PDB file of C-alpha atoms and ligand atoms in Angstrom:
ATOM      1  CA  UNK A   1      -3.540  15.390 -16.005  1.00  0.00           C
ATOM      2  CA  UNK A   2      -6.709  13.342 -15.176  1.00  0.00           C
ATOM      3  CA  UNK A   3      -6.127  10.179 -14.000  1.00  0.00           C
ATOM      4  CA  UNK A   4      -8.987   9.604 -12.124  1.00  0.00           C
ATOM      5  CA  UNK A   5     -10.684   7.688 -15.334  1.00  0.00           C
ATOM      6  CA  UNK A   6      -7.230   5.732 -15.526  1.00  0.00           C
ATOM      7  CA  UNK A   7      -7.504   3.231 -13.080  1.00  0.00           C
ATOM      8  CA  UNK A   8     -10.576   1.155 -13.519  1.00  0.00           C
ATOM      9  CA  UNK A   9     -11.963  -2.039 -11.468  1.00  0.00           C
ATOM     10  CA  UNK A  10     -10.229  -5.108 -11.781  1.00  0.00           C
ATOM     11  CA  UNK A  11     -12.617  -6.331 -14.169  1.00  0.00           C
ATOM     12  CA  UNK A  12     -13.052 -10.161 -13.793  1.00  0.00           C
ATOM     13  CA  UNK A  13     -13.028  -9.878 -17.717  1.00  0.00           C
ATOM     14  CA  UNK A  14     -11.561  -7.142 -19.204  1.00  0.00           C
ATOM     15  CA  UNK A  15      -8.855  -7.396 -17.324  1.00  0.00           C
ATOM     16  CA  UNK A  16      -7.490 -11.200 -18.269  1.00  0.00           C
ATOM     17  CA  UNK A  17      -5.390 -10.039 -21.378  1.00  0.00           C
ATOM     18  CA  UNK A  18      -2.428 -12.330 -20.893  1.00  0.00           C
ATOM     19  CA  UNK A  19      -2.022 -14.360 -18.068  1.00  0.00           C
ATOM     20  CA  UNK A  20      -5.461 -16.241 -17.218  1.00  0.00           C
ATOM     21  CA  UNK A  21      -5.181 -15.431 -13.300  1.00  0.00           C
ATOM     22  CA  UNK A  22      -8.089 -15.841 -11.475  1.00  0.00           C
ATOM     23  CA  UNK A  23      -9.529 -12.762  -9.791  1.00  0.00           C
ATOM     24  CA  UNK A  24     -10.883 -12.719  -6.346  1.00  0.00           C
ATOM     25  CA  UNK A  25     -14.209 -13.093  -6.081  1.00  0.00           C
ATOM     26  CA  UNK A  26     -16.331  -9.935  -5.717  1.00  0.00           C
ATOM     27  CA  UNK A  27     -18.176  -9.497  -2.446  1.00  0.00           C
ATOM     28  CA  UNK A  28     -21.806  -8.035  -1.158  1.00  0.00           C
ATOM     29  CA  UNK A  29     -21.409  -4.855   0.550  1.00  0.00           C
ATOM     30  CA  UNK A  30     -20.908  -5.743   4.430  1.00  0.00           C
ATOM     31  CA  UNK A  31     -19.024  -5.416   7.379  1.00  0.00           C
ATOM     32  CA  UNK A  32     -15.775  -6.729   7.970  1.00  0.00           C
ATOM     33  CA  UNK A  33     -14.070  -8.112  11.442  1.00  0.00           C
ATOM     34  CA  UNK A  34     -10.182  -8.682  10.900  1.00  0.00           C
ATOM     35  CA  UNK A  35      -7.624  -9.001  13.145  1.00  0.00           C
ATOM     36  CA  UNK A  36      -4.926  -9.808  11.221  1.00  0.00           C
ATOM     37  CA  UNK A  37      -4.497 -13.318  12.265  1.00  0.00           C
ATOM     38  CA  UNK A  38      -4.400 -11.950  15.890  1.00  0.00           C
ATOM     39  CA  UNK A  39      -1.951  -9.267  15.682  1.00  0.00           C
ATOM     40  CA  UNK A  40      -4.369  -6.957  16.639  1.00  0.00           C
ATOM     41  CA  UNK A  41      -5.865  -7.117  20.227  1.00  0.00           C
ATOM     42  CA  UNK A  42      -9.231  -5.639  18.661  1.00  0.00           C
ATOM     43  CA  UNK A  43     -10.182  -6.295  15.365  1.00  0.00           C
ATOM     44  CA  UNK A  44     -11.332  -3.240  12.960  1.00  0.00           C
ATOM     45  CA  UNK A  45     -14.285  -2.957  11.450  1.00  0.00           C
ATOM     46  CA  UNK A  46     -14.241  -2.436   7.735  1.00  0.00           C
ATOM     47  CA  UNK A  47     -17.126  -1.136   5.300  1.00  0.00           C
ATOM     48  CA  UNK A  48     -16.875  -2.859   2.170  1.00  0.00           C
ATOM     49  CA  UNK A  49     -18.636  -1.886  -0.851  1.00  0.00           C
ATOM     50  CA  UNK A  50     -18.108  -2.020  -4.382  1.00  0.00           C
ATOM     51  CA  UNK A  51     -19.776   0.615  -5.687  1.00  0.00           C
ATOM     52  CA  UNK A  52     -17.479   2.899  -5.942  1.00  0.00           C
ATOM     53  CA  UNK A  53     -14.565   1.136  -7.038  1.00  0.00           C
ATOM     54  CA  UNK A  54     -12.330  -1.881  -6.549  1.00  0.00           C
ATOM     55  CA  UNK A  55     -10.998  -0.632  -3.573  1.00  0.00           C
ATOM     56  CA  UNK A  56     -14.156  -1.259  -2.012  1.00  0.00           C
ATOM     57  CA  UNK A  57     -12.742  -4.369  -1.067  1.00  0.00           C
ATOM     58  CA  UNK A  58      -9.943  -6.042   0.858  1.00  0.00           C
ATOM     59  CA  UNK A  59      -7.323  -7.527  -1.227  1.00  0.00           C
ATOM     60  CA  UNK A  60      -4.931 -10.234  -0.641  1.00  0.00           C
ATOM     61  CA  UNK A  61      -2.016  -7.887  -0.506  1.00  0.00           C
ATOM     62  CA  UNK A  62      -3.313  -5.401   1.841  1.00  0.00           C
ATOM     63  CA  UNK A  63      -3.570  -8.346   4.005  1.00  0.00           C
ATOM     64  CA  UNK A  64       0.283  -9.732   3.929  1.00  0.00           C
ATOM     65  CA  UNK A  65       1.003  -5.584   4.289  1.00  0.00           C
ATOM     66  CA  UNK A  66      -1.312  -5.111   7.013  1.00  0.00           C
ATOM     67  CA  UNK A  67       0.230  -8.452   9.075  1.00  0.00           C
ATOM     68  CA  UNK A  68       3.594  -7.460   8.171  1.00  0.00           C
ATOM     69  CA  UNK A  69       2.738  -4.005   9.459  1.00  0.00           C
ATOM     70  CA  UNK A  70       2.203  -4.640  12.804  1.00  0.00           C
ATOM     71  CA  UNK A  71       4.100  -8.397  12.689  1.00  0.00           C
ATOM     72  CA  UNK A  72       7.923  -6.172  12.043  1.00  0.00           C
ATOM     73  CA  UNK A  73       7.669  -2.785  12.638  1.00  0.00           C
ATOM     74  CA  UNK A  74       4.945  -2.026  15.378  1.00  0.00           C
ATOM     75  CA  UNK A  75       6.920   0.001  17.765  1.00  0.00           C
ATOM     76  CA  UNK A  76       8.633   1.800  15.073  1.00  0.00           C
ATOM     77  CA  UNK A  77       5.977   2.985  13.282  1.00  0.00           C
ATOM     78  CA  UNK A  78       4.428   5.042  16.307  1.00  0.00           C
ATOM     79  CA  UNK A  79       6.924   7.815  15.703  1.00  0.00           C
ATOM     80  CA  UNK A  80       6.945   7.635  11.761  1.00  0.00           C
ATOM     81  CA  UNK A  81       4.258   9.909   9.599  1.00  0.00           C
ATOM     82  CA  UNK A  82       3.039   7.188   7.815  1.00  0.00           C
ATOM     83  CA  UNK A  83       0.579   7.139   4.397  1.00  0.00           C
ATOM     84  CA  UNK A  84      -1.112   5.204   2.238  1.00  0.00           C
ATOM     85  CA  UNK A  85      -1.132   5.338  -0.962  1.00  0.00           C
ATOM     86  CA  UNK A  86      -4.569   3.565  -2.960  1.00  0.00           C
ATOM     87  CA  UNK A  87      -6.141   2.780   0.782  1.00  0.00           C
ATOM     88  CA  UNK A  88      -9.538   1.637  -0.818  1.00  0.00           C
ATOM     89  CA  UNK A  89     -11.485   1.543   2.352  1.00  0.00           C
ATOM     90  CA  UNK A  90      -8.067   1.788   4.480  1.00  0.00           C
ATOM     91  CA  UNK A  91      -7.319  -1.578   5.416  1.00  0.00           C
ATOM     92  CA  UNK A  92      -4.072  -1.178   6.198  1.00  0.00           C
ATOM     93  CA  UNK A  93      -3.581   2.305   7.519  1.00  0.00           C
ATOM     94  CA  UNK A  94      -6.550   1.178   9.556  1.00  0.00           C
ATOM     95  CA  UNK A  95      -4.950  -2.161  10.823  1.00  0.00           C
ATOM     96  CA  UNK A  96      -1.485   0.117  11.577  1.00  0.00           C
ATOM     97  CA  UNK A  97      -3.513   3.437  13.339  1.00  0.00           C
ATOM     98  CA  UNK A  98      -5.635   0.621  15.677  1.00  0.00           C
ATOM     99  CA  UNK A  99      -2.611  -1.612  16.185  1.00  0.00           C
ATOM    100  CA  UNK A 100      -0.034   1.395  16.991  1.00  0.00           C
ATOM    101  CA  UNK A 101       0.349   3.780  19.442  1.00  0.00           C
ATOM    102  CA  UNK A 102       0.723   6.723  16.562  1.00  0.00           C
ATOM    103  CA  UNK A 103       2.247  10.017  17.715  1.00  0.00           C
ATOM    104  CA  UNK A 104       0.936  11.487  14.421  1.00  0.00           C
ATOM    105  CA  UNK A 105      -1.641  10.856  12.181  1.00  0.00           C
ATOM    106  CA  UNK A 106      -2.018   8.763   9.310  1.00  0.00           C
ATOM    107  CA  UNK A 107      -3.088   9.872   5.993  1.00  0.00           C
ATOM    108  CA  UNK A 108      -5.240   7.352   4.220  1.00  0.00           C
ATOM    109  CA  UNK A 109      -5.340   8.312   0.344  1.00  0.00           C
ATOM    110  CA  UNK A 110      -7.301   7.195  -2.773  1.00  0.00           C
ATOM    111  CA  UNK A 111      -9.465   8.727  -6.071  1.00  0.00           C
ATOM    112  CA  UNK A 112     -12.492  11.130  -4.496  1.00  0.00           C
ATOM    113  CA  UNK A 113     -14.712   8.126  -5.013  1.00  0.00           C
ATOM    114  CA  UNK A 114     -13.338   6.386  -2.292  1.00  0.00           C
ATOM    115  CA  UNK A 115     -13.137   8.717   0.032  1.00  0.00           C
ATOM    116  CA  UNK A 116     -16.430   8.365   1.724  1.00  0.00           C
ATOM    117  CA  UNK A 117     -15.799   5.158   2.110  1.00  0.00           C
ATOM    118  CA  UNK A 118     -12.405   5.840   3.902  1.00  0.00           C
ATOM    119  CA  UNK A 119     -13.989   8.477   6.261  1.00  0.00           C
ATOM    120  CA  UNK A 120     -16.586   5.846   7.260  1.00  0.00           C
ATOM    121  CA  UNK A 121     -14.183   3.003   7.928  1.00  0.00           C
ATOM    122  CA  UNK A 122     -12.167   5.754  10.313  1.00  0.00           C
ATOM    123  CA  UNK A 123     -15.252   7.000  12.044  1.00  0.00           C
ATOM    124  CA  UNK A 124     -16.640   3.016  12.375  1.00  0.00           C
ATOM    125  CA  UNK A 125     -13.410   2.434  14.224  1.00  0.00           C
ATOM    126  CA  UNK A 126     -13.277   5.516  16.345  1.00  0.00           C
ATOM    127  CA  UNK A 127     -10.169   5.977  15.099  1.00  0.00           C
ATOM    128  CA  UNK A 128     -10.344   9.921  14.278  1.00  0.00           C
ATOM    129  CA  UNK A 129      -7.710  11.144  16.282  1.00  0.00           C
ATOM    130  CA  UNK A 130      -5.209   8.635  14.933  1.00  0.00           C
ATOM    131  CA  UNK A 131      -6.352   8.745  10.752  1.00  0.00           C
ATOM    132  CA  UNK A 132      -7.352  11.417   8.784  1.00  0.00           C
ATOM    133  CA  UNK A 133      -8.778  10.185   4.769  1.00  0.00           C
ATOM    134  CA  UNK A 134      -7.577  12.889   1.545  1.00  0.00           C
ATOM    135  CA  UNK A 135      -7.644  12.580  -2.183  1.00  0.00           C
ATOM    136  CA  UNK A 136      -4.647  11.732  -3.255  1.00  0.00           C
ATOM    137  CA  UNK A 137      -4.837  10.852  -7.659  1.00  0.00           C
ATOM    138  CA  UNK A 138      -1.271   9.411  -8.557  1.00  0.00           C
ATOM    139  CA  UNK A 139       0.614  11.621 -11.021  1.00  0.00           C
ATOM    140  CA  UNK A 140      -1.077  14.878  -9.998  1.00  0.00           C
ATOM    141  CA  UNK A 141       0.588  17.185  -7.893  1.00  0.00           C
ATOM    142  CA  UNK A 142       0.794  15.775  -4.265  1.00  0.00           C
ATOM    143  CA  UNK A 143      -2.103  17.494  -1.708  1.00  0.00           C
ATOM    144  CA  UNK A 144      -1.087  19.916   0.561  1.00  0.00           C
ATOM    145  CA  UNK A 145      -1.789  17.930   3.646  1.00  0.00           C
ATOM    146  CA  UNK A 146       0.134  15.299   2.064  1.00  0.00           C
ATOM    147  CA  UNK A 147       2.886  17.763   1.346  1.00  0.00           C
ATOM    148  CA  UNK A 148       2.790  19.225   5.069  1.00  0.00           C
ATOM    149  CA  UNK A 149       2.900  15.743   6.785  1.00  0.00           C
ATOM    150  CA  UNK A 150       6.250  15.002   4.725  1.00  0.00           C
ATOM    151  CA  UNK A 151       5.097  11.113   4.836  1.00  0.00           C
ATOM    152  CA  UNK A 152       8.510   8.906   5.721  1.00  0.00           C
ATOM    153  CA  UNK A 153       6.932   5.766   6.109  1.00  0.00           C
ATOM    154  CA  UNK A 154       4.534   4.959   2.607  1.00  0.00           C
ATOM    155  CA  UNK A 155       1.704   2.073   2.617  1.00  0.00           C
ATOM    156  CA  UNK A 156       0.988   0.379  -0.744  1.00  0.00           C
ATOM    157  CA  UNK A 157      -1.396  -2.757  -0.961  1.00  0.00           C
ATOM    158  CA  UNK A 158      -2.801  -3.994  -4.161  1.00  0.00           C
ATOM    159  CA  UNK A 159      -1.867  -0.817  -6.329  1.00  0.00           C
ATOM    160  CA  UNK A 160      -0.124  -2.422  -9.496  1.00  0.00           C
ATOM    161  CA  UNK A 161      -2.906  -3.822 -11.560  1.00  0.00           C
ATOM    162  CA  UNK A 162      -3.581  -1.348 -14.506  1.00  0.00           C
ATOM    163  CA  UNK A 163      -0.677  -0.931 -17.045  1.00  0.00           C
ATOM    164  CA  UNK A 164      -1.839   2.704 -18.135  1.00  0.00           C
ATOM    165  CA  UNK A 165      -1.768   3.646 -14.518  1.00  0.00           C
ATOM    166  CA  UNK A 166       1.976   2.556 -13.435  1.00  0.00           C
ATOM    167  CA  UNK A 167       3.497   5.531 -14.496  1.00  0.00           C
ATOM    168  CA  UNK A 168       0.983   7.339 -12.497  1.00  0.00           C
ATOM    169  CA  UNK A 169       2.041   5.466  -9.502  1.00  0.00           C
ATOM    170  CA  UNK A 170       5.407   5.906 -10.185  1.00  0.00           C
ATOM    171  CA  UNK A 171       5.277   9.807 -10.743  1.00  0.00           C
ATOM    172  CA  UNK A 172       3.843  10.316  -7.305  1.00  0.00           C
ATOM    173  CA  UNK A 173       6.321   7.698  -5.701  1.00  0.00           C
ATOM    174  CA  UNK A 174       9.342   9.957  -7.300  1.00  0.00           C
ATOM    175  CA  UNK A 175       7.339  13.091  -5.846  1.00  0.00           C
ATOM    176  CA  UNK A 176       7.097  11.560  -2.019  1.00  0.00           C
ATOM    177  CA  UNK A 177      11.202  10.438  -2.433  1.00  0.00           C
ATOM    178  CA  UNK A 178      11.275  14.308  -3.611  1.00  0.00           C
ATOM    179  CA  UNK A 179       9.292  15.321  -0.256  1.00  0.00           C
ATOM    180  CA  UNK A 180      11.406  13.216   1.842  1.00  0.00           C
ATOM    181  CA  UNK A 181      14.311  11.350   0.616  1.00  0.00           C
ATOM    182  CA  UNK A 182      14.576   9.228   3.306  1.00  0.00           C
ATOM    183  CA  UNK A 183      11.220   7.992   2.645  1.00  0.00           C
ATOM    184  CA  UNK A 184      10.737   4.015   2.386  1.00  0.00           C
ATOM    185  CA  UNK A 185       7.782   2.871   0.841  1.00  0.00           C
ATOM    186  CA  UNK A 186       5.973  -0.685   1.716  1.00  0.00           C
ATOM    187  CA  UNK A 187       4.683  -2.233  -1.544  1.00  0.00           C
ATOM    188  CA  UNK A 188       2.878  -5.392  -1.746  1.00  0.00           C
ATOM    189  CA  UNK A 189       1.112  -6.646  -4.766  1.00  0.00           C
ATOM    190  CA  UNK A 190      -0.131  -9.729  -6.656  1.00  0.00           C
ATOM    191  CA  UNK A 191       1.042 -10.394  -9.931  1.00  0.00           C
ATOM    192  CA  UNK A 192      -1.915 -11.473 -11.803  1.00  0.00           C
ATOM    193  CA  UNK A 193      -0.553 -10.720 -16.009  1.00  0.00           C
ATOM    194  CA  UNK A 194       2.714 -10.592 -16.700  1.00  0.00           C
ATOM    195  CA  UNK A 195       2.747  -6.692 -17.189  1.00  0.00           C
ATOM    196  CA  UNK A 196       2.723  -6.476 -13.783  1.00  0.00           C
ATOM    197  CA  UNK A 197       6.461  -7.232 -13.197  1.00  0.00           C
ATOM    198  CA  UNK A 198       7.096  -3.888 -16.087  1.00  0.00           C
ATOM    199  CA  UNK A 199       5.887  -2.143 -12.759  1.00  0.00           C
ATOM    200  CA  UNK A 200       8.504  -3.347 -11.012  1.00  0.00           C
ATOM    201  CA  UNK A 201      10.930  -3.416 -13.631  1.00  0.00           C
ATOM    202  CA  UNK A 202      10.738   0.345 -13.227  1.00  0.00           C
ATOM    203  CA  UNK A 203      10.965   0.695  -9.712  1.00  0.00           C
ATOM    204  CA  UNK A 204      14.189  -1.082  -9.673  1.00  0.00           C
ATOM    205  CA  UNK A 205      15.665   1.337 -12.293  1.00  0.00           C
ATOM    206  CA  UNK A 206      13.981   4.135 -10.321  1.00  0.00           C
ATOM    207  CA  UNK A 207      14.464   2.938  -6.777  1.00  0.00           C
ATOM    208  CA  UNK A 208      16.724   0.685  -4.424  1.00  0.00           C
ATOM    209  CA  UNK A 209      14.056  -2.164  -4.396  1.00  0.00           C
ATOM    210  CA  UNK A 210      13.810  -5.519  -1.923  1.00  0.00           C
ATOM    211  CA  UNK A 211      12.166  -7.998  -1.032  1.00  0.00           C
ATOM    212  CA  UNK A 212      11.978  -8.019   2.539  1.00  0.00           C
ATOM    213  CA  UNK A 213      11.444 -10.853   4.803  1.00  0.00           C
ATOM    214  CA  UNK A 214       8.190 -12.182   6.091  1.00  0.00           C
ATOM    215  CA  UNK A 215       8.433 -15.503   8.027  1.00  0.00           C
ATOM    216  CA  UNK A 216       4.689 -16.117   5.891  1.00  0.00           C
ATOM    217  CA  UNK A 217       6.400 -15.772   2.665  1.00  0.00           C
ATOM    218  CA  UNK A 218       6.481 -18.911   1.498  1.00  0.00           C
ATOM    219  CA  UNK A 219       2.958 -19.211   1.871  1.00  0.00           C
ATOM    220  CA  UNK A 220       2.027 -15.914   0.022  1.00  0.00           C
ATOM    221  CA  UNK A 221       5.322 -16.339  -2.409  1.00  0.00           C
ATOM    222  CA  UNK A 222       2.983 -19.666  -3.829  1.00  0.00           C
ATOM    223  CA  UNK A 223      -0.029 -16.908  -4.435  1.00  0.00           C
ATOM    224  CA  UNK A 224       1.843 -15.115  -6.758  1.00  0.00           C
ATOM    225  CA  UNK A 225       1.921 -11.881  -3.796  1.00  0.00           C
ATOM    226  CA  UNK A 226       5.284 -10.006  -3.268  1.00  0.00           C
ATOM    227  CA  UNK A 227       6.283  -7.628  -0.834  1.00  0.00           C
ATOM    228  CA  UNK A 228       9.261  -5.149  -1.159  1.00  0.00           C
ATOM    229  CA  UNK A 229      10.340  -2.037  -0.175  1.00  0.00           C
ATOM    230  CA  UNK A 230      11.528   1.125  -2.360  1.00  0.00           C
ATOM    231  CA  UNK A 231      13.774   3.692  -1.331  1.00  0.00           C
ATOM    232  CA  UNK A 232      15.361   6.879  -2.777  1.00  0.00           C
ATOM    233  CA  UNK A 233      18.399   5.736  -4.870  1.00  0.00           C
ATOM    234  CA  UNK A 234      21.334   8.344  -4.074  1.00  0.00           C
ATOM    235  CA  UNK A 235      23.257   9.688  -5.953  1.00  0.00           C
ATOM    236  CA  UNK A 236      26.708   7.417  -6.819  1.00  0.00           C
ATOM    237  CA  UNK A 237      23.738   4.745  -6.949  1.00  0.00           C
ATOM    238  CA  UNK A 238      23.389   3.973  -2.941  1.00  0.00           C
ATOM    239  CA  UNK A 239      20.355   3.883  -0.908  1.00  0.00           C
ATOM    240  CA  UNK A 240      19.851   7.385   0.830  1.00  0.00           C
ATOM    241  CA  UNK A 241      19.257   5.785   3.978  1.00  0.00           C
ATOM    242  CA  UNK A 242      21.528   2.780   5.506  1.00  0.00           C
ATOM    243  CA  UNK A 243      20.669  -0.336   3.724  1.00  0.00           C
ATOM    244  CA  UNK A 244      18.617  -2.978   5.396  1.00  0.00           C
ATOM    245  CA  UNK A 245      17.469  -6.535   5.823  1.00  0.00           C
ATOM    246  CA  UNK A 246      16.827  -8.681   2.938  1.00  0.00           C
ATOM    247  CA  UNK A 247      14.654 -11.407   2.303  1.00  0.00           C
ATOM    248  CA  UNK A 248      17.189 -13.987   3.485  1.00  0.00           C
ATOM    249  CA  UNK A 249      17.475 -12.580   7.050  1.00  0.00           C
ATOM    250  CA  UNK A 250      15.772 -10.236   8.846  1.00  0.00           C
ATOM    251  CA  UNK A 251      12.669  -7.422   8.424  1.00  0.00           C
ATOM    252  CA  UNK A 252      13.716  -4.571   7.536  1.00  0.00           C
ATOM    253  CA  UNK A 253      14.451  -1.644  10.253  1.00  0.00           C
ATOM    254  CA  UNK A 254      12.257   1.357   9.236  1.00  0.00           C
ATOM    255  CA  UNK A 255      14.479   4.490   9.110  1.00  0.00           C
ATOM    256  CA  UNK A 256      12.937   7.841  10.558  1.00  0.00           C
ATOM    257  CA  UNK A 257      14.088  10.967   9.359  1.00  0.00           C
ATOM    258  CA  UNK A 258      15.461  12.603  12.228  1.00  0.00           C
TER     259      UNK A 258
HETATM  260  C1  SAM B 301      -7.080  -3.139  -5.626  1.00  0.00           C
HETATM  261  S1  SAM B 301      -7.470  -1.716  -4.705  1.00  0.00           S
HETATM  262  C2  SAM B 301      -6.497  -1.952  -3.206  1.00  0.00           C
HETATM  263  C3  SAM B 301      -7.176  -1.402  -1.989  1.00  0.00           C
HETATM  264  C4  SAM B 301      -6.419  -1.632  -0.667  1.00  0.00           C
HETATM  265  N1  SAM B 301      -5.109  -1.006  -0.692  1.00  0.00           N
HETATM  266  C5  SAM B 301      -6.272  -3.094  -0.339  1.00  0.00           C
HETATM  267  O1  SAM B 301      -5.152  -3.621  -0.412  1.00  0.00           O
HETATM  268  O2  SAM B 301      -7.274  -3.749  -0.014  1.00  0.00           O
HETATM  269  C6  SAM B 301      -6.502  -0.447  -5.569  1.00  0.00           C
HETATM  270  C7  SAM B 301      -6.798   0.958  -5.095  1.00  0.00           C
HETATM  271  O3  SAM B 301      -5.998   1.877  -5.854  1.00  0.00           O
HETATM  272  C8  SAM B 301      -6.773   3.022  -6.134  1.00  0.00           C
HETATM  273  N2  SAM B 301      -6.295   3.701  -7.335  1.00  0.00           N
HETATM  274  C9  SAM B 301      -6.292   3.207  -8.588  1.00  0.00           C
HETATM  275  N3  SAM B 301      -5.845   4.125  -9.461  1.00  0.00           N
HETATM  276  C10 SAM B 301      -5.559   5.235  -8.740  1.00  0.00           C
HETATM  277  C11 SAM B 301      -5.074   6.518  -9.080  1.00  0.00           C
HETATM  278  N4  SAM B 301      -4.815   6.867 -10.358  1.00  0.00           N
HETATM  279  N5  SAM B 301      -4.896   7.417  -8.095  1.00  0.00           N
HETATM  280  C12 SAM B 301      -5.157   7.075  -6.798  1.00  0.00           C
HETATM  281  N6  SAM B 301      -5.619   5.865  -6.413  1.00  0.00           N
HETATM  282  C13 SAM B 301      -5.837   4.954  -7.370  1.00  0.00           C
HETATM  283  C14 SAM B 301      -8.172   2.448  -6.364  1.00  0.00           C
HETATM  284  O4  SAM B 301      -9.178   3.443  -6.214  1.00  0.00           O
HETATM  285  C15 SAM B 301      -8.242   1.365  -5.312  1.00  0.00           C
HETATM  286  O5  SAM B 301      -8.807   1.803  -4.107  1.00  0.00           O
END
């Protein structure tokens, strides 16, 4: 299946079918300093540069994933094997390996044109022994070094934005659950047409889906961004792994495969 030709820009103007939601505004290629509203002692570095793609640049969800990253589930996350899925230039794999003590590797993963731009951002932040960067094209058959890590804790910022791709995404979110079934997966998007919420639609017939707590949701709520998790639905139609907070109350615990 090629699906690298799938999942184009988000073109300021092809893109507004339905809903007329403003895009964000494209940047020059540059360096970026973020520290993720202080959550991270040192801020990374991150190459950004359009021309390979959209990922090229930061995106409001990788943002609210990248502070809710290290905000809930810091010390946690050093002993998960953590990926992300649609990195771009790794924002928030990057934002997790510098703020987290890791005990593994992370994968960051995207389409083969962004993976230059991943390896960059790692080596620009010295952070080679924490990150590693592999092609990872939703709906093909997962990579091998995906496959060997066995990923339980999943990274998704800013990946629902092209109709034709969602069941892409969704084919290689059923493959991780099949790799690990205690596998959660962070997913934060913006819904900018209304076909957006068909992604999710799906996810909650595929998946046990919530929407997890963030004390700055009601600022990001107002931007149209939501943030849930996904998890392997079991069989008899439970979650594989214990259930967890909701939005109401708490963040949710991340559950390691022991
Ligand atoms: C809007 S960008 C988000 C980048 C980053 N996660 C962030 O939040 O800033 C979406 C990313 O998904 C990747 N992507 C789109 N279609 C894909 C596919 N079929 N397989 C793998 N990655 C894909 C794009 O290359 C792009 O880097």
């Amino acid at each position: 299946m090629d699906s690298r030709s799938s999942s184009p820009d988000l073109d300021p103007v092809a893109g507004i079918t339905e809903d007329l939601v403003s895009l964000p505004t494209y940047k020059e290629a540059g360096d970026a300093s973020l520290d993720f509203d202080g959550l991270l002692a040192q801020p990374i570095q991150l190459r950004e540069d359009l021309r390979t793609g959209c990922g090229g640049q930061t995106w409001p969800a990788g943002m609210v994933l990248g502070k809710h990253m290290l905000r809930y589930h810091r010390s946690k996350l050093e002993t998960a094997r953590i990926l992300e899925l649609g990195a771009g230039g790794g924002l928030v794999g990057l934002a997790v390996a510098a703020g987290c003590d890791l005990k593994a590797p992370l994968i960051l993963t995207d389409q083969d044109v962004m993976l230059e731009l991943m390896k960059h951002n790692i080596q620009l932040n010295k952070l080679e022994s924490k990150a590693s960067a592999s092609i990872l094209n939703w709906g093909e058959t997962l990579p091998d070094a995906v496959v060997a890590h066995k990923p339980d804790v999943i990274l998704a910022g800013e990946c629902v934005y092209f109709e034709p791709a969602f069941p892409l995404l969704m084919q290689t979110l059923k493959d991780l659950f099949e790799l690990n079934e205690n596998a959660v997966v962070y997913f934060c998007f913006k819904k900018r047409r209304r076909a957006d919420m068909q992604f999710v639609k799906a996810a909650k017939k595929a998946f046990v889906v919530e929407e997890i707590f963030d004390e700055d949701r009601p600022v990001f709520q107002r931007e149209s961004l939501f943030l849930f998790t996904f998890r392997k639905r079991a069989t008899g139609g439970t979650t594989s792994s214990k259930k967890s907070g909701t939005a109401a109350n708490h963040a949710d615990p991340i559950q390691i495969e022991s």
